[in-house]
mmCIF file of C-alpha atoms and ligand atoms in Angstrom:
data_model
loop_
_atom_site.group_PDB
_atom_site.id
_atom_site.type_symbol
_atom_site.label_atom_id
_atom_site.label_comp_id
_atom_site.label_asym_id
_atom_site.label_seq_id
_atom_site.Cartn_x
_atom_site.Cartn_y
_atom_site.Cartn_z
ATOM 1 C CA UNK Q 1 25.429 183.897 64.404
ATOM 2 C CA UNK Q 2 25.795 180.147 64.711
ATOM 3 C CA UNK Q 3 29.427 179.311 64.226
ATOM 4 C CA UNK Q 4 31.197 175.971 63.975
ATOM 5 C CA UNK Q 5 34.895 175.911 64.847
ATOM 6 C CA UNK Q 6 37.276 173.131 63.975
ATOM 7 C CA UNK Q 7 40.873 173.239 65.181
ATOM 8 C CA UNK Q 8 43.779 171.189 66.470
ATOM 9 C CA UNK Q 9 43.021 170.497 70.117
ATOM 10 C CA UNK Q 10 46.669 169.936 71.019
ATOM 11 C CA UNK Q 11 49.115 172.300 72.721
ATOM 12 C CA UNK Q 12 49.752 174.894 70.009
ATOM 13 C CA UNK Q 13 48.985 178.413 68.922
ATOM 14 C CA UNK Q 14 46.304 177.644 66.338
ATOM 15 C CA UNK Q 15 44.223 175.709 68.862
ATOM 16 C CA UNK Q 16 44.724 178.462 71.431
ATOM 17 C CA UNK Q 17 43.592 181.185 68.999
ATOM 18 C CA UNK Q 18 40.586 179.136 67.806
ATOM 19 C CA UNK Q 19 39.473 178.345 71.341
ATOM 20 C CA UNK Q 20 39.895 181.854 72.721
ATOM 21 C CA UNK Q 21 38.039 183.214 69.678
ATOM 22 C CA UNK Q 22 35.177 180.748 70.204
ATOM 23 C CA UNK Q 23 34.928 181.635 73.889
ATOM 24 C CA UNK Q 24 34.922 185.357 73.120
ATOM 25 C CA UNK Q 25 32.250 184.944 70.414
ATOM 26 C CA UNK Q 26 30.118 182.951 72.875
ATOM 27 C CA UNK Q 27 30.460 185.708 75.494
ATOM 28 C CA UNK Q 28 29.092 188.114 72.868
ATOM 29 C CA UNK Q 29 25.997 185.931 72.428
ATOM 30 C CA UNK Q 30 26.931 183.895 69.359
ATOM 31 C CA UNK Q 31 26.328 180.149 69.499
ATOM 32 C CA UNK Q 32 29.591 178.295 69.034
ATOM 33 C CA UNK Q 33 29.984 174.608 68.206
ATOM 34 C CA UNK Q 34 33.494 173.160 68.514
ATOM 35 C CA UNK Q 35 33.857 170.123 66.228
ATOM 36 C CA UNK Q 36 37.102 168.414 67.163
ATOM 37 C CA UNK Q 37 38.972 165.192 67.744
ATOM 38 C CA UNK Q 38 39.218 166.055 71.462
ATOM 39 C CA UNK Q 39 38.380 168.956 73.732
ATOM 40 C CA UNK Q 40 40.674 171.919 72.945
ATOM 41 C CA UNK Q 41 43.211 172.469 75.716
ATOM 42 C CA UNK Q 42 42.033 175.984 76.577
ATOM 43 C CA UNK Q 43 38.268 175.403 76.451
ATOM 44 C CA UNK Q 44 37.886 175.232 80.237
ATOM 45 C CA UNK Q 45 34.603 175.273 82.051
ATOM 46 C CA UNK Q 46 31.057 175.036 80.753
ATOM 47 C CA UNK Q 47 29.427 178.026 79.051
ATOM 48 C CA UNK Q 48 25.852 178.081 77.865
ATOM 49 C CA UNK Q 49 26.621 179.246 74.320
ATOM 50 C CA UNK Q 50 29.371 176.698 73.709
ATOM 51 C CA UNK Q 51 28.841 173.152 72.489
ATOM 52 C CA UNK Q 52 31.480 170.551 71.874
ATOM 53 C CA UNK Q 53 31.125 167.684 69.375
ATOM 54 C CA UNK Q 54 33.784 165.007 69.482
ATOM 55 C CA UNK Q 55 34.768 163.376 66.217
ATOM 56 C CA UNK Q 56 35.418 159.668 66.446
ATOM 57 C CA UNK Q 57 37.108 158.133 63.417
ATOM 58 C CA UNK Q 58 36.054 154.583 62.671
ATOM 59 C CA UNK Q 59 38.599 151.824 63.259
ATOM 60 C CA UNK Q 60 38.314 148.976 60.785
ATOM 61 C CA UNK Q 61 40.878 146.221 60.209
ATOM 62 C CA UNK Q 62 41.085 147.017 56.486
ATOM 63 C CA UNK Q 63 42.221 150.576 57.191
ATOM 64 C CA UNK Q 64 45.855 151.041 58.125
ATOM 65 C CA UNK Q 65 44.860 154.188 59.999
ATOM 66 C CA UNK Q 66 41.453 155.727 60.784
ATOM 67 C CA UNK Q 67 40.188 158.309 58.263
ATOM 68 C CA UNK Q 68 39.879 161.263 60.634
ATOM 69 C CA UNK Q 69 39.407 163.876 57.884
ATOM 70 C CA UNK Q 70 36.378 162.014 56.514
ATOM 71 C CA UNK Q 71 34.874 161.493 59.955
ATOM 72 C CA UNK Q 72 35.402 165.203 60.640
ATOM 73 C CA UNK Q 73 33.668 166.134 57.368
ATOM 74 C CA UNK Q 74 30.678 163.938 58.229
ATOM 75 C CA UNK Q 75 30.469 165.434 61.721
ATOM 76 C CA UNK Q 76 30.701 169.017 60.411
ATOM 77 C CA UNK Q 77 27.912 168.242 57.918
ATOM 78 C CA UNK Q 78 25.748 166.711 60.647
ATOM 79 C CA UNK Q 79 26.229 169.610 63.076
ATOM 80 C CA UNK Q 80 25.815 172.196 60.303
ATOM 81 C CA UNK Q 81 22.508 170.719 59.137
ATOM 82 C CA UNK Q 82 20.912 170.157 62.517
ATOM 83 C CA UNK Q 83 22.238 173.271 64.234
ATOM 84 C CA UNK Q 84 21.802 175.434 61.115
ATOM 85 C CA UNK Q 85 25.329 176.816 61.246
ATOM 86 C CA UNK Q 86 25.940 180.070 59.396
ATOM 87 C CA UNK Q 87 29.716 179.748 59.299
ATOM 88 C CA UNK Q 88 32.256 177.005 59.806
ATOM 89 C CA UNK Q 89 35.609 178.466 60.803
ATOM 90 C CA UNK Q 90 38.452 176.096 59.986
ATOM 91 C CA UNK Q 91 41.705 176.796 61.808
ATOM 92 C CA UNK Q 92 44.658 175.380 59.881
ATOM 93 C CA UNK Q 93 44.216 174.322 56.272
ATOM 94 C CA UNK Q 94 44.716 170.630 56.872
ATOM 95 C CA UNK Q 95 42.500 168.838 57.558
ATOM 96 C CA UNK Q 96 39.948 171.321 58.885
ATOM 97 C CA UNK Q 97 39.367 173.476 55.819
ATOM 98 C CA UNK Q 98 39.360 170.506 53.463
ATOM 99 C CA UNK Q 99 36.958 168.607 55.719
ATOM 100 C CA UNK Q 100 34.682 171.652 55.840
ATOM 101 C CA UNK Q 101 34.709 171.823 52.028
ATOM 102 C CA UNK Q 102 33.762 168.167 51.834
ATOM 103 C CA UNK Q 103 31.086 168.697 54.497
ATOM 104 C CA UNK Q 104 29.599 171.487 52.394
ATOM 105 C CA UNK Q 105 29.286 169.048 49.495
ATOM 106 C CA UNK Q 106 27.594 166.556 51.809
ATOM 107 C CA UNK Q 107 25.076 169.145 52.989
ATOM 108 C CA UNK Q 108 24.345 170.324 49.456
ATOM 109 C CA UNK Q 109 23.904 166.752 48.325
ATOM 110 C CA UNK Q 110 21.494 165.995 51.133
ATOM 111 C CA UNK Q 111 19.466 169.219 51.282
ATOM 112 C CA UNK Q 112 19.587 170.357 47.669
ATOM 113 C CA UNK Q 113 19.185 173.847 49.125
ATOM 114 C CA UNK Q 114 22.259 175.973 48.686
ATOM 115 C CA UNK Q 115 20.654 178.949 50.466
ATOM 116 C CA UNK Q 116 21.007 177.131 53.779
ATOM 117 C CA UNK Q 117 24.547 176.064 53.250
ATOM 118 C CA UNK Q 118 27.143 177.420 55.674
ATOM 119 C CA UNK Q 119 30.053 179.628 54.658
ATOM 120 C CA UNK Q 120 33.617 178.451 55.188
ATOM 121 C CA UNK Q 121 36.129 180.795 56.809
ATOM 122 C CA UNK Q 122 39.659 179.426 56.895
ATOM 123 C CA UNK Q 123 42.448 180.832 59.021
ATOM 124 C CA UNK Q 124 45.988 179.941 58.012
ATOM 125 C CA UNK Q 125 48.234 179.752 61.076
ATOM 126 C CA UNK Q 126 51.701 179.121 59.734
ATOM 127 C CA UNK Q 127 53.032 175.603 59.659
ATOM 128 C CA UNK Q 128 50.014 174.574 57.552
ATOM 129 C CA UNK Q 129 51.688 176.677 54.827
ATOM 130 C CA UNK Q 130 55.394 176.798 55.666
ATOM 131 C CA UNK Q 131 55.886 173.160 56.711
ATOM 132 C CA UNK Q 132 52.887 171.006 55.738
ATOM 133 C CA UNK Q 133 52.020 172.966 52.598
ATOM 134 C CA UNK Q 134 55.670 173.027 51.539
ATOM 135 C CA UNK Q 135 55.689 169.235 51.390
ATOM 136 C CA UNK Q 136 54.923 168.055 47.868
ATOM 137 C CA UNK Q 137 52.590 165.372 49.231
ATOM 138 C CA UNK Q 138 50.327 168.071 50.704
ATOM 139 C CA UNK Q 139 50.743 171.040 48.342
ATOM 140 C CA UNK Q 140 47.685 170.300 46.199
ATOM 141 C CA UNK Q 141 45.488 169.622 49.201
ATOM 142 C CA UNK Q 142 46.456 172.884 50.903
ATOM 143 C CA UNK Q 143 45.939 174.843 47.675
ATOM 144 C CA UNK Q 144 42.429 173.436 47.272
ATOM 145 C CA UNK Q 145 41.657 174.182 50.924
ATOM 146 C CA UNK Q 146 42.563 177.825 50.308
ATOM 147 C CA UNK Q 147 40.870 178.267 46.951
ATOM 148 C CA UNK Q 148 37.597 176.565 47.866
ATOM 149 C CA UNK Q 149 37.086 178.381 51.161
ATOM 150 C CA UNK Q 150 34.628 181.285 51.035
ATOM 151 C CA UNK Q 151 37.098 183.509 52.869
ATOM 152 C CA UNK Q 152 40.678 183.120 54.025
ATOM 153 C CA UNK Q 153 42.638 184.923 56.708
ATOM 154 C CA UNK Q 154 46.304 184.705 57.685
ATOM 155 C CA UNK Q 155 47.714 185.638 61.078
ATOM 156 C CA UNK Q 156 50.401 187.979 59.742
ATOM 157 C CA UNK Q 157 51.434 189.863 56.638
ATOM 158 C CA UNK Q 158 54.480 187.572 56.480
ATOM 159 C CA UNK Q 159 52.218 184.514 56.278
ATOM 160 C CA UNK Q 160 49.977 186.159 53.705
ATOM 161 C CA UNK Q 161 52.979 186.831 51.474
ATOM 162 C CA UNK Q 162 54.386 183.323 51.950
ATOM 163 C CA UNK Q 163 51.001 181.873 50.999
ATOM 164 C CA UNK Q 164 50.752 184.030 47.889
ATOM 165 C CA UNK Q 165 54.270 183.067 46.809
ATOM 166 C CA UNK Q 166 53.853 179.364 47.454
ATOM 167 C CA UNK Q 167 50.282 178.816 46.252
ATOM 168 C CA UNK Q 168 49.363 181.728 43.977
ATOM 169 C CA UNK Q 169 45.828 181.494 45.356
ATOM 170 C CA UNK Q 170 42.904 182.797 43.342
ATOM 171 C CA UNK Q 171 41.177 184.235 46.423
ATOM 172 C CA UNK Q 172 42.193 187.277 48.495
ATOM 173 C CA UNK Q 173 43.744 186.698 51.924
ATOM 174 C CA UNK Q 174 42.950 189.087 54.757
ATOM 175 C CA UNK Q 175 45.406 189.538 57.613
ATOM 176 C CA UNK Q 176 43.854 189.246 61.087
ATOM 177 C CA UNK Q 177 46.685 188.975 63.607
ATOM 178 C CA UNK Q 178 46.805 186.862 66.748
ATOM 179 C CA UNK Q 179 45.297 188.466 69.833
ATOM 180 C CA UNK Q 180 45.526 188.284 73.586
ATOM 181 C CA UNK Q 181 42.895 188.495 76.302
ATOM 182 C CA UNK Q 182 44.292 191.271 78.480
ATOM 183 C CA UNK Q 183 41.896 190.403 81.304
ATOM 184 C CA UNK Q 184 43.687 187.075 81.601
ATOM 185 C CA UNK Q 185 47.188 187.855 80.347
ATOM 186 C CA UNK Q 186 48.414 190.474 82.791
ATOM 187 C CA UNK Q 187 51.209 190.339 85.297
ATOM 188 C CA UNK Q 188 50.158 188.928 88.640
ATOM 189 C CA UNK Q 189 51.617 190.273 91.905
ATOM 190 C CA UNK Q 190 54.835 188.783 93.328
ATOM 191 C CA UNK Q 191 54.284 185.102 94.147
ATOM 192 C CA UNK Q 192 56.865 183.826 96.663
ATOM 193 C CA UNK Q 193 54.883 180.571 97.083
ATOM 194 C CA UNK Q 194 55.226 179.721 93.383
ATOM 195 C CA UNK Q 195 58.922 180.579 93.434
ATOM 196 C CA UNK Q 196 59.389 178.292 96.401
ATOM 197 C CA UNK Q 197 57.352 175.521 94.765
ATOM 198 C CA UNK Q 198 59.698 175.693 91.779
ATOM 199 C CA UNK Q 199 62.761 175.815 94.009
ATOM 200 C CA UNK Q 200 63.629 179.345 92.884
ATOM 201 C CA UNK Q 201 65.452 181.988 94.861
ATOM 202 C CA UNK Q 202 66.010 185.607 93.845
ATOM 203 C CA UNK Q 203 67.808 184.776 90.586
ATOM 204 C CA UNK Q 204 66.679 186.068 87.176
ATOM 205 C CA UNK Q 205 64.105 183.918 85.386
ATOM 206 C CA UNK Q 206 64.187 183.250 81.642
ATOM 207 C CA UNK Q 207 61.293 181.398 80.045
ATOM 208 C CA UNK Q 208 60.699 179.500 76.821
ATOM 209 C CA UNK Q 209 57.272 178.168 75.850
ATOM 210 C CA UNK Q 210 56.701 175.961 72.808
ATOM 211 C CA UNK Q 211 55.839 172.547 71.460
ATOM 212 C CA UNK Q 212 59.553 171.660 71.200
ATOM 213 C CA UNK Q 213 59.502 171.099 67.442
ATOM 214 C CA UNK Q 214 62.595 171.652 65.252
ATOM 215 C CA UNK Q 215 61.264 175.033 64.052
ATOM 216 C CA UNK Q 216 61.550 176.313 67.657
ATOM 217 C CA UNK Q 217 65.358 175.813 67.685
ATOM 218 C CA UNK Q 218 65.453 174.529 71.255
ATOM 219 C CA UNK Q 219 69.244 174.122 70.921
ATOM 220 C CA UNK Q 220 69.559 177.900 70.475
ATOM 221 C CA UNK Q 221 67.492 178.529 73.621
ATOM 222 C CA UNK Q 222 69.886 176.328 75.589
ATOM 223 C CA UNK Q 223 72.984 177.689 73.843
ATOM 224 C CA UNK Q 224 72.018 181.261 74.746
ATOM 225 C CA UNK Q 225 71.120 180.288 78.290
ATOM 226 C CA UNK Q 226 74.436 178.454 78.808
ATOM 227 C CA UNK Q 227 76.169 181.779 78.167
ATOM 228 C CA UNK Q 228 73.675 183.795 80.248
ATOM 229 C CA UNK Q 229 74.087 181.627 83.337
ATOM 230 C CA UNK Q 230 77.872 182.067 83.226
ATOM 231 C CA UNK Q 231 77.337 185.811 83.816
ATOM 232 C CA UNK Q 232 74.257 186.144 86.034
ATOM 233 C CA UNK Q 233 72.469 183.905 88.529
ATOM 234 C CA UNK Q 234 69.513 182.652 86.461
ATOM 235 C CA UNK Q 235 67.039 179.815 85.963
ATOM 236 C CA UNK Q 236 65.450 178.822 82.659
ATOM 237 C CA UNK Q 237 61.854 177.585 82.697
ATOM 238 C CA UNK Q 238 61.193 175.292 79.729
ATOM 239 C CA UNK Q 239 57.417 175.025 79.303
ATOM 240 C CA UNK Q 240 55.829 172.571 76.869
ATOM 241 C CA UNK Q 241 56.763 169.251 75.410
ATOM 242 C CA UNK Q 242 57.531 167.729 72.045
ATOM 243 C CA UNK Q 243 60.052 165.783 69.983
ATOM 244 C CA UNK Q 244 63.125 167.862 70.904
ATOM 245 C CA UNK Q 245 62.660 167.606 74.664
ATOM 246 C CA UNK Q 246 64.715 164.475 75.361
ATOM 247 C CA UNK Q 247 67.731 165.794 73.465
ATOM 248 C CA UNK Q 248 67.364 169.106 75.267
ATOM 249 C CA UNK Q 249 67.360 167.402 78.680
ATOM 250 C CA UNK Q 250 70.423 165.402 77.666
ATOM 251 C CA UNK Q 251 72.260 168.560 76.583
ATOM 252 C CA UNK Q 252 71.429 170.314 79.852
ATOM 253 C CA UNK Q 253 72.793 167.350 81.848
ATOM 254 C CA UNK Q 254 75.984 167.248 79.780
ATOM 255 C CA UNK Q 255 76.486 171.007 80.111
ATOM 256 C CA UNK Q 256 76.226 170.631 83.894
ATOM 257 C CA UNK Q 257 73.490 173.254 84.188
ATOM 258 C CA UNK Q 258 70.740 170.891 85.346
ATOM 259 C CA UNK Q 259 70.230 172.914 88.542
ATOM 260 C CA UNK Q 260 69.475 175.994 86.444
ATOM 261 C CA UNK Q 261 66.910 174.567 83.994
ATOM 262 C CA UNK Q 262 63.420 173.298 84.869
ATOM 263 C CA UNK Q 263 61.550 171.270 82.253
ATOM 264 C CA UNK Q 264 57.965 171.804 83.359
ATOM 265 C CA UNK Q 265 56.100 169.974 80.577
ATOM 266 C CA UNK Q 266 52.739 171.074 79.216
ATOM 267 C CA UNK Q 267 51.094 173.647 81.447
ATOM 268 C CA UNK Q 268 47.751 175.294 80.704
ATOM 269 C CA UNK Q 269 48.026 178.030 83.350
ATOM 270 C CA UNK Q 270 50.972 179.975 82.020
ATOM 271 C CA UNK Q 271 50.182 183.441 83.416
ATOM 272 C CA UNK Q 272 51.632 182.651 86.893
ATOM 273 C CA UNK Q 273 54.848 181.457 85.233
ATOM 274 C CA UNK Q 274 55.052 184.482 82.942
ATOM 275 C CA UNK Q 275 54.444 186.694 85.979
ATOM 276 C CA UNK Q 276 57.633 185.512 87.686
ATOM 277 C CA UNK Q 277 59.674 185.720 84.463
ATOM 278 C CA UNK Q 278 62.150 188.454 83.531
ATOM 279 C CA UNK Q 279 62.724 187.537 79.888
ATOM 280 C CA UNK Q 280 61.444 185.222 77.159
ATOM 281 C CA UNK Q 281 63.755 183.492 74.663
ATOM 282 C CA UNK Q 282 62.126 182.472 71.373
ATOM 283 C CA UNK Q 283 64.666 181.780 68.612
ATOM 284 C CA UNK Q 284 62.314 180.060 66.111
ATOM 285 C CA UNK Q 285 63.523 179.782 62.526
ATOM 286 C CA UNK Q 286 60.071 180.761 61.253
ATOM 287 C CA UNK Q 287 57.148 181.888 63.316
ATOM 288 C CA UNK Q 288 54.143 183.077 61.386
ATOM 289 C CA UNK Q 289 53.135 185.262 64.314
ATOM 290 C CA UNK Q 290 54.485 184.025 67.650
ATOM 291 C CA UNK Q 291 51.522 184.050 70.022
ATOM 292 C CA UNK Q 292 53.620 182.922 73.004
ATOM 293 C CA UNK Q 293 55.750 186.078 72.656
ATOM 294 C CA UNK Q 294 52.668 188.324 72.559
ATOM 295 C CA UNK Q 295 51.250 186.625 75.670
ATOM 296 C CA UNK Q 296 54.585 187.126 77.428
ATOM 297 C CA UNK Q 297 54.639 190.809 76.460
ATOM 298 C CA UNK Q 298 51.120 191.269 77.823
ATOM 299 C CA UNK Q 299 52.484 189.998 81.152
ATOM 300 C CA UNK Q 300 55.343 192.493 81.072
ATOM 301 C CA UNK Q 301 58.019 190.087 79.864
ATOM 302 C CA UNK Q 302 60.443 191.484 77.253
ATOM 303 C CA UNK Q 303 61.343 189.059 74.482
ATOM 304 C CA UNK Q 304 64.529 188.131 72.642
ATOM 305 C CA UNK Q 305 63.409 186.569 69.355
ATOM 306 C CA UNK Q 306 64.627 185.999 65.811
ATOM 307 C CA UNK Q 307 64.252 188.601 63.105
ATOM 308 C CA UNK Q 308 62.058 186.170 61.211
ATOM 309 C CA UNK Q 309 58.472 185.538 60.171
ATOM 310 C CA UNK Q 310 55.828 187.670 61.857
ATOM 311 C CA UNK Q 311 57.907 188.773 64.878
ATOM 312 C CA UNK Q 312 58.942 192.155 63.386
ATOM 313 C CA UNK Q 313 55.248 192.954 62.833
ATOM 314 C CA UNK Q 314 54.690 193.424 66.578
ATOM 315 C CA UNK Q 315 58.094 193.458 68.258
ATOM 316 C CA UNK Q 316 60.260 196.537 67.896
ATOM 317 C CA UNK Q 317 63.987 195.931 68.282
ATOM 318 C CA UNK Q 318 65.376 197.878 71.242
ATOM 319 C CA UNK Q 319 61.928 198.687 72.616
ATOM 320 C CA UNK Q 320 60.061 195.460 73.427
ATOM 321 C CA UNK Q 321 63.123 193.240 73.366
ATOM 322 C CA UNK Q 322 65.544 192.339 70.609
ATOM 323 C CA UNK Q 323 65.394 190.755 67.156
ATOM 324 C CA UNK Q 324 68.493 188.724 66.304
ATOM 325 C CA UNK Q 325 69.422 186.747 63.203
ATOM 326 C CA UNK Q 326 68.371 183.097 63.190
ATOM 327 C CA UNK Q 327 71.024 180.917 64.828
ATOM 328 C CA UNK Q 328 73.002 183.861 66.246
ATOM 329 C CA UNK Q 329 73.197 182.471 69.761
ATOM 330 C CA UNK Q 330 75.963 184.887 70.790
ATOM 331 C CA UNK Q 331 73.826 187.940 70.021
ATOM 332 C CA UNK Q 332 70.839 186.390 71.689
ATOM 333 C CA UNK Q 333 72.851 185.827 74.872
ATOM 334 C CA UNK Q 334 74.473 189.270 74.885
ATOM 335 C CA UNK Q 335 71.152 191.065 74.233
ATOM 336 C CA UNK Q 336 69.523 189.021 76.989
ATOM 337 C CA UNK Q 337 72.384 189.837 79.378
ATOM 338 C CA UNK Q 338 72.040 193.516 78.510
ATOM 339 C CA UNK Q 339 68.520 193.413 79.904
ATOM 340 C CA UNK Q 340 69.091 191.025 82.789
ATOM 341 C CA UNK Q 341 71.932 193.159 84.177
ATOM 342 C CA UNK Q 342 70.132 196.497 83.863
ATOM 343 C CA UNK Q 343 66.868 196.347 85.793
ATOM 344 C CA UNK Q 344 65.820 199.915 84.947
ATOM 345 C CA UNK Q 345 66.162 199.175 81.238
ATOM 346 C CA UNK Q 346 64.407 195.824 81.570
ATOM 347 C CA UNK Q 347 61.491 197.476 83.361
ATOM 348 C CA UNK Q 348 61.240 200.142 80.660
ATOM 349 C CA UNK Q 349 61.061 197.392 78.031
ATOM 350 C CA UNK Q 350 58.506 195.518 80.161
ATOM 351 C CA UNK Q 351 56.283 198.621 80.281
ATOM 352 C CA UNK Q 352 56.572 199.102 76.520
ATOM 353 C CA UNK Q 353 55.607 195.445 76.021
ATOM 354 C CA UNK Q 354 52.424 195.813 78.080
ATOM 355 C CA UNK Q 355 51.549 198.942 76.101
ATOM 356 C CA UNK Q 356 52.200 197.228 72.771
ATOM 357 C CA UNK Q 357 50.010 194.243 73.731
ATOM 358 C CA UNK Q 358 47.012 196.642 73.926
ATOM 359 C CA UNK Q 359 47.132 196.857 70.124
ATOM 360 C CA UNK Q 360 46.336 193.146 70.002
ATOM 361 C CA UNK Q 361 43.569 193.067 72.591
ATOM 362 C CA UNK Q 362 41.017 190.343 71.924
ATOM 363 C CA UNK Q 363 38.066 192.771 71.834
ATOM 364 C CA UNK Q 364 38.958 194.553 68.615
ATOM 365 C CA UNK Q 365 40.201 191.449 66.861
ATOM 366 C CA UNK Q 366 37.106 189.401 67.649
ATOM 367 C CA UNK Q 367 35.137 192.238 66.042
ATOM 368 C CA UNK Q 368 37.361 191.848 62.971
ATOM 369 C CA UNK Q 369 36.418 188.158 62.773
ATOM 370 C CA UNK Q 370 32.716 188.956 63.247
ATOM 371 C CA UNK Q 371 32.899 191.474 60.394
ATOM 372 C CA UNK Q 372 34.722 188.885 58.309
ATOM 373 C CA UNK Q 373 31.944 186.317 58.866
ATOM 374 C CA UNK Q 374 29.250 188.887 58.086
ATOM 375 C CA UNK Q 375 31.044 189.762 54.862
ATOM 376 C CA UNK Q 376 30.945 186.099 53.821
ATOM 377 C CA UNK Q 377 27.241 185.831 54.644
ATOM 378 C CA UNK Q 378 26.395 189.036 52.787
ATOM 379 C CA UNK Q 379 28.226 187.840 49.704
ATOM 380 C CA UNK Q 380 25.811 184.891 49.744
HETATM 381 O O1 GMT A 1 53.984 177.012 66.827
HETATM 382 C C1 GMT A 1 53.523 175.927 66.516
HETATM 383 O O2 GMT A 1 54.205 175.007 66.101
HETATM 384 C C2 GMT A 1 52.073 175.709 66.656
HETATM 385 C C3 GMT A 1 51.349 176.370 65.555
HETATM 386 C C4 GMT A 1 49.948 175.863 65.494
HETATM 387 O O3 GMT A 1 49.470 175.785 64.394
HETATM 388 O O4 GMT A 1 49.321 175.553 66.493
HETATM 389 O O5 GMT A 1 51.412 177.788 65.774
HETATM 390 C C5 GMT A 1 51.213 178.601 64.653
HETATM 391 O O6 GMT A 1 50.013 179.319 64.886
HETATM 392 C C6 GMT A 1 50.068 180.300 65.934
HETATM 393 C C7 GMT A 1 48.692 180.916 66.081
HETATM 394 O O7 GMT A 1 48.274 181.574 64.932
HETATM 395 C C8 GMT A 1 51.154 181.331 65.627
HETATM 396 O O8 GMT A 1 51.209 182.288 66.657
HETATM 397 C C9 GMT A 1 52.488 180.602 65.529
HETATM 398 O O9 GMT A 1 53.477 181.538 65.177
HETATM 399 C C10 GMT A 1 52.413 179.524 64.457
HETATM 400 N N1 GMT A 1 53.644 178.734 64.491
HETATM 401 C C11 GMT A 1 54.531 178.775 63.495
HETATM 402 O O10 GMT A 1 54.405 179.450 62.500
HETATM 403 C C12 GMT A 1 55.750 177.931 63.699
#
């Protein structure tokens, strides 16, 4: 198949899923065209079945801001016509699905040949529904993006239900969960050089990875860690960047635990960091799936997360880590300490995590997406 993919290129789960999916489809012989504002952060090196088209929105003094969604629609239409795309896969409802819908109109208008028009697959990732779609200024746009796509998937049953409740869509939504490439996400051997580079000794390592947005509850990560570090020698690796970072750094300084927390910023190569970690803390208020937790589990890192969103769909309490109520920092700290002070138990959880990650191996889930595309093409 010839597949166009449009996604957010920035540090975030939807871009990661879209890019890994595109790379996997290309390895299977499909031709994949990424149509994006900038190169997705996980695209990496050249591959002969992958093409990348950058969308440049026109700057004009009359416009207060450039119309990216329109430029994206024009670029999708152009690539679809000349590359004869079968499917355009929009990741995140806004603007990608809406731009694809507009692009389809452009192609139909130009070619007057509906038979050659591409199908639109839209994957809902979470905040496009729960945050953006919940805003009254965007509700109608998100609803149209869902209803006018040829097929829609959501990354968890939780997200599917939220979407149904909020939008009462008139199309079915299929759940295709996030996945992990187990060839890449697996625990690497001990790495004393990396520990030294990060100024780490033999203490326990906790890790948090996110885009530091309010939904990630960075304050809860720090609150739990402040209690943890009172009981066990530990360092917290804070990976990523975003609007909550400055406040978080300030809090760490005030709490006097600066020597125990490393803010590492955005890092593409996270497997080495996961491989030296003992535990992940992810107290998000709503996480449609929680890809970072799955990637940690694949690397043998148990997770302490909130009992919210899609987490309970792949994390079993007391087996892969713990599910605590949102904002319950005390429980988060005591569950974490329970694992960090009992290495045999932590290792048992780590083993169960690696086993559980097999259920979400990229191979089977890419096949699910291929079948989904074929279904759209067969429906005509
Ligand atoms: O977590 C974010 O804020 C980024 C966001 C995105 O759209 O890039 O991630 C969402 O999509 C991921 C991939 O499907 C999911 O694993 C994340 O759970 C989801 N984030 C939220 O729902 C907050």
